[in-house]
């Protein structure tokens, strides 16, 4: 079996995210819109999600949209993850520097996983989705 081809240089992506972090808020309109859409969908779900993760949270657009929503009452703990530590400088939630291709969460430890405009940067999308599925209860 052959390994997935490397489409993206994850180290270079991290460097670029670090560089973009100080001014990211001036250009994150699409990220914010997608985060708002995801939160709107969560508002229609009555289930509680005690432990949630936002994969590729960048500057916390999802956590900010969630904080302004009734859906926030259904999430007790939100982990924000990003490849870039500098991107995690703002937003609410517990911050974890993590690569979407190598998730730091154990099996059956999460109740909800969201990702807004992040997973398309992975070299092995199927592998990332398998890891997410394993981490979900």
Tab-separated table of C-alpha atoms in Angstrom:
chain	number	residue	atom	x	y	z
A	1	UNK	CA	0.000	0.000	0.000
A	2	UNK	CA	1.410	3.379	-0.913
A	3	UNK	CA	1.294	6.455	1.274
A	4	UNK	CA	-0.935	9.369	0.368
A	5	UNK	CA	0.824	11.893	-1.849
A	6	UNK	CA	2.015	15.032	-0.109
A	7	UNK	CA	-0.025	17.798	-1.659
A	8	UNK	CA	0.641	20.367	1.029
A	9	UNK	CA	3.825	21.214	2.879
A	10	UNK	CA	2.455	21.341	6.433
A	11	UNK	CA	5.612	23.031	7.754
A	12	UNK	CA	5.284	25.774	5.162
A	13	UNK	CA	1.575	26.105	5.964
A	14	UNK	CA	2.465	26.624	9.637
A	15	UNK	CA	5.012	29.305	8.714
A	16	UNK	CA	2.411	31.082	6.593
A	17	UNK	CA	-0.234	30.866	9.312
A	18	UNK	CA	2.222	32.263	11.863
A	19	UNK	CA	3.013	35.124	9.514
A	20	UNK	CA	-0.674	35.841	8.816
A	21	UNK	CA	-1.791	35.677	12.456
A	22	UNK	CA	-1.360	39.366	13.416
A	23	UNK	CA	-3.574	40.595	10.555
A	24	UNK	CA	-5.806	37.552	10.086
A	25	UNK	CA	-8.892	39.297	11.486
A	26	UNK	CA	-8.822	41.810	8.649
A	27	UNK	CA	-9.315	39.051	6.072
A	28	UNK	CA	-11.308	36.332	7.836
A	29	UNK	CA	-14.779	37.287	6.580
A	30	UNK	CA	-15.360	33.909	4.903
A	31	UNK	CA	-14.146	31.966	7.955
A	32	UNK	CA	-16.515	33.980	10.156
A	33	UNK	CA	-19.446	33.382	7.794
A	34	UNK	CA	-18.838	29.632	7.733
A	35	UNK	CA	-18.517	29.594	11.542
A	36	UNK	CA	-21.857	31.392	11.858
A	37	UNK	CA	-23.463	28.868	9.498
A	38	UNK	CA	-22.153	25.934	11.551
A	39	UNK	CA	-23.416	27.521	14.774
A	40	UNK	CA	-26.850	28.091	13.196
A	41	UNK	CA	-27.007	24.380	12.411
A	42	UNK	CA	-25.974	23.495	15.962
A	43	UNK	CA	-28.822	25.640	17.308
A	44	UNK	CA	-31.316	23.219	15.760
A	45	UNK	CA	-29.811	20.223	17.562
A	46	UNK	CA	-31.207	19.578	21.032
A	47	UNK	CA	-28.439	17.185	22.071
A	48	UNK	CA	-25.717	18.202	24.528
A	49	UNK	CA	-22.062	17.990	23.528
A	50	UNK	CA	-20.035	18.022	26.765
A	51	UNK	CA	-16.654	17.983	24.989
A	52	UNK	CA	-16.235	19.605	21.574
A	53	UNK	CA	-13.285	20.437	19.342
A	54	UNK	CA	-12.865	23.091	16.676
A	55	UNK	CA	-10.220	21.777	14.292
A	56	UNK	CA	-8.238	24.490	12.574
A	57	UNK	CA	-9.843	27.212	14.652
A	58	UNK	CA	-7.411	29.897	13.486
A	59	UNK	CA	-8.408	33.067	15.351
A	60	UNK	CA	-11.460	31.646	17.111
A	61	UNK	CA	-14.276	32.613	14.725
A	62	UNK	CA	-16.273	29.509	15.679
A	63	UNK	CA	-15.913	30.074	19.437
A	64	UNK	CA	-16.930	33.723	19.027
A	65	UNK	CA	-20.005	32.815	16.976
A	66	UNK	CA	-20.845	30.074	19.472
A	67	UNK	CA	-20.563	32.461	22.432
A	68	UNK	CA	-23.261	34.663	20.870
A	69	UNK	CA	-25.599	31.704	20.344
A	70	UNK	CA	-28.012	29.596	22.371
A	71	UNK	CA	-26.030	26.568	21.185
A	72	UNK	CA	-23.262	27.519	23.638
A	73	UNK	CA	-25.382	26.116	26.475
A	74	UNK	CA	-25.039	22.629	24.961
A	75	UNK	CA	-21.220	22.630	24.940
A	76	UNK	CA	-19.355	22.445	28.248
A	77	UNK	CA	-15.748	22.347	27.014
A	78	UNK	CA	-14.486	23.589	23.657
A	79	UNK	CA	-10.976	22.747	22.520
A	80	UNK	CA	-9.634	25.063	19.836
A	81	UNK	CA	-6.878	23.500	17.773
A	82	UNK	CA	-4.638	24.967	15.151
A	83	UNK	CA	-1.348	24.173	13.474
A	84	UNK	CA	-0.149	27.667	14.416
A	85	UNK	CA	0.253	28.714	18.050
A	86	UNK	CA	0.152	32.350	16.970
A	87	UNK	CA	-3.296	31.873	15.449
A	88	UNK	CA	-4.595	30.582	18.776
A	89	UNK	CA	-3.900	33.898	20.462
A	90	UNK	CA	-7.542	35.010	20.518
A	91	UNK	CA	-10.934	33.428	21.091
A	92	UNK	CA	-12.537	31.517	23.943
A	93	UNK	CA	-11.864	27.916	24.836
A	94	UNK	CA	-8.952	25.674	25.633
A	95	UNK	CA	-6.216	26.074	23.061
A	96	UNK	CA	-4.213	23.155	21.695
A	97	UNK	CA	-1.519	23.372	19.040
A	98	UNK	CA	-2.301	20.354	16.888
A	99	UNK	CA	-2.099	19.113	13.346
A	100	UNK	CA	-5.374	17.904	11.815
A	101	UNK	CA	-3.393	15.002	10.364
A	102	UNK	CA	-2.240	13.856	13.835
A	103	UNK	CA	-4.981	14.523	16.357
A	104	UNK	CA	-3.967	14.506	20.037
A	105	UNK	CA	-7.326	13.178	21.266
A	106	UNK	CA	-7.820	9.638	22.483
A	107	UNK	CA	-10.503	7.236	21.330
A	108	UNK	CA	-14.055	8.154	22.372
A	109	UNK	CA	-13.065	11.400	24.110
A	110	UNK	CA	-15.084	13.913	22.073
A	111	UNK	CA	-18.798	14.494	21.595
A	112	UNK	CA	-18.565	16.975	18.725
A	113	UNK	CA	-15.951	17.858	16.131
A	114	UNK	CA	-16.277	20.840	13.815
A	115	UNK	CA	-13.907	22.253	11.264
A	116	UNK	CA	-14.493	25.426	9.318
A	117	UNK	CA	-12.305	25.796	6.241
A	118	UNK	CA	-9.434	23.711	7.533
A	119	UNK	CA	-9.608	20.052	6.541
A	120	UNK	CA	-9.072	20.807	2.862
A	121	UNK	CA	-5.419	21.580	3.758
A	122	UNK	CA	-4.751	17.982	4.839
A	123	UNK	CA	-2.721	15.596	2.724
A	124	UNK	CA	-4.763	12.600	3.878
A	125	UNK	CA	-8.366	13.699	4.305
A	126	UNK	CA	-9.636	10.151	4.757
A	127	UNK	CA	-7.028	9.505	7.457
A	128	UNK	CA	-7.980	12.731	9.239
A	129	UNK	CA	-11.666	11.783	9.124
A	130	UNK	CA	-10.862	8.326	10.519
A	131	UNK	CA	-9.009	9.936	13.434
A	132	UNK	CA	-11.934	12.276	14.064
A	133	UNK	CA	-14.378	9.347	14.016
A	134	UNK	CA	-12.242	7.405	16.502
A	135	UNK	CA	-12.129	10.403	18.841
A	136	UNK	CA	-15.920	10.745	18.812
A	137	UNK	CA	-18.047	8.873	21.352
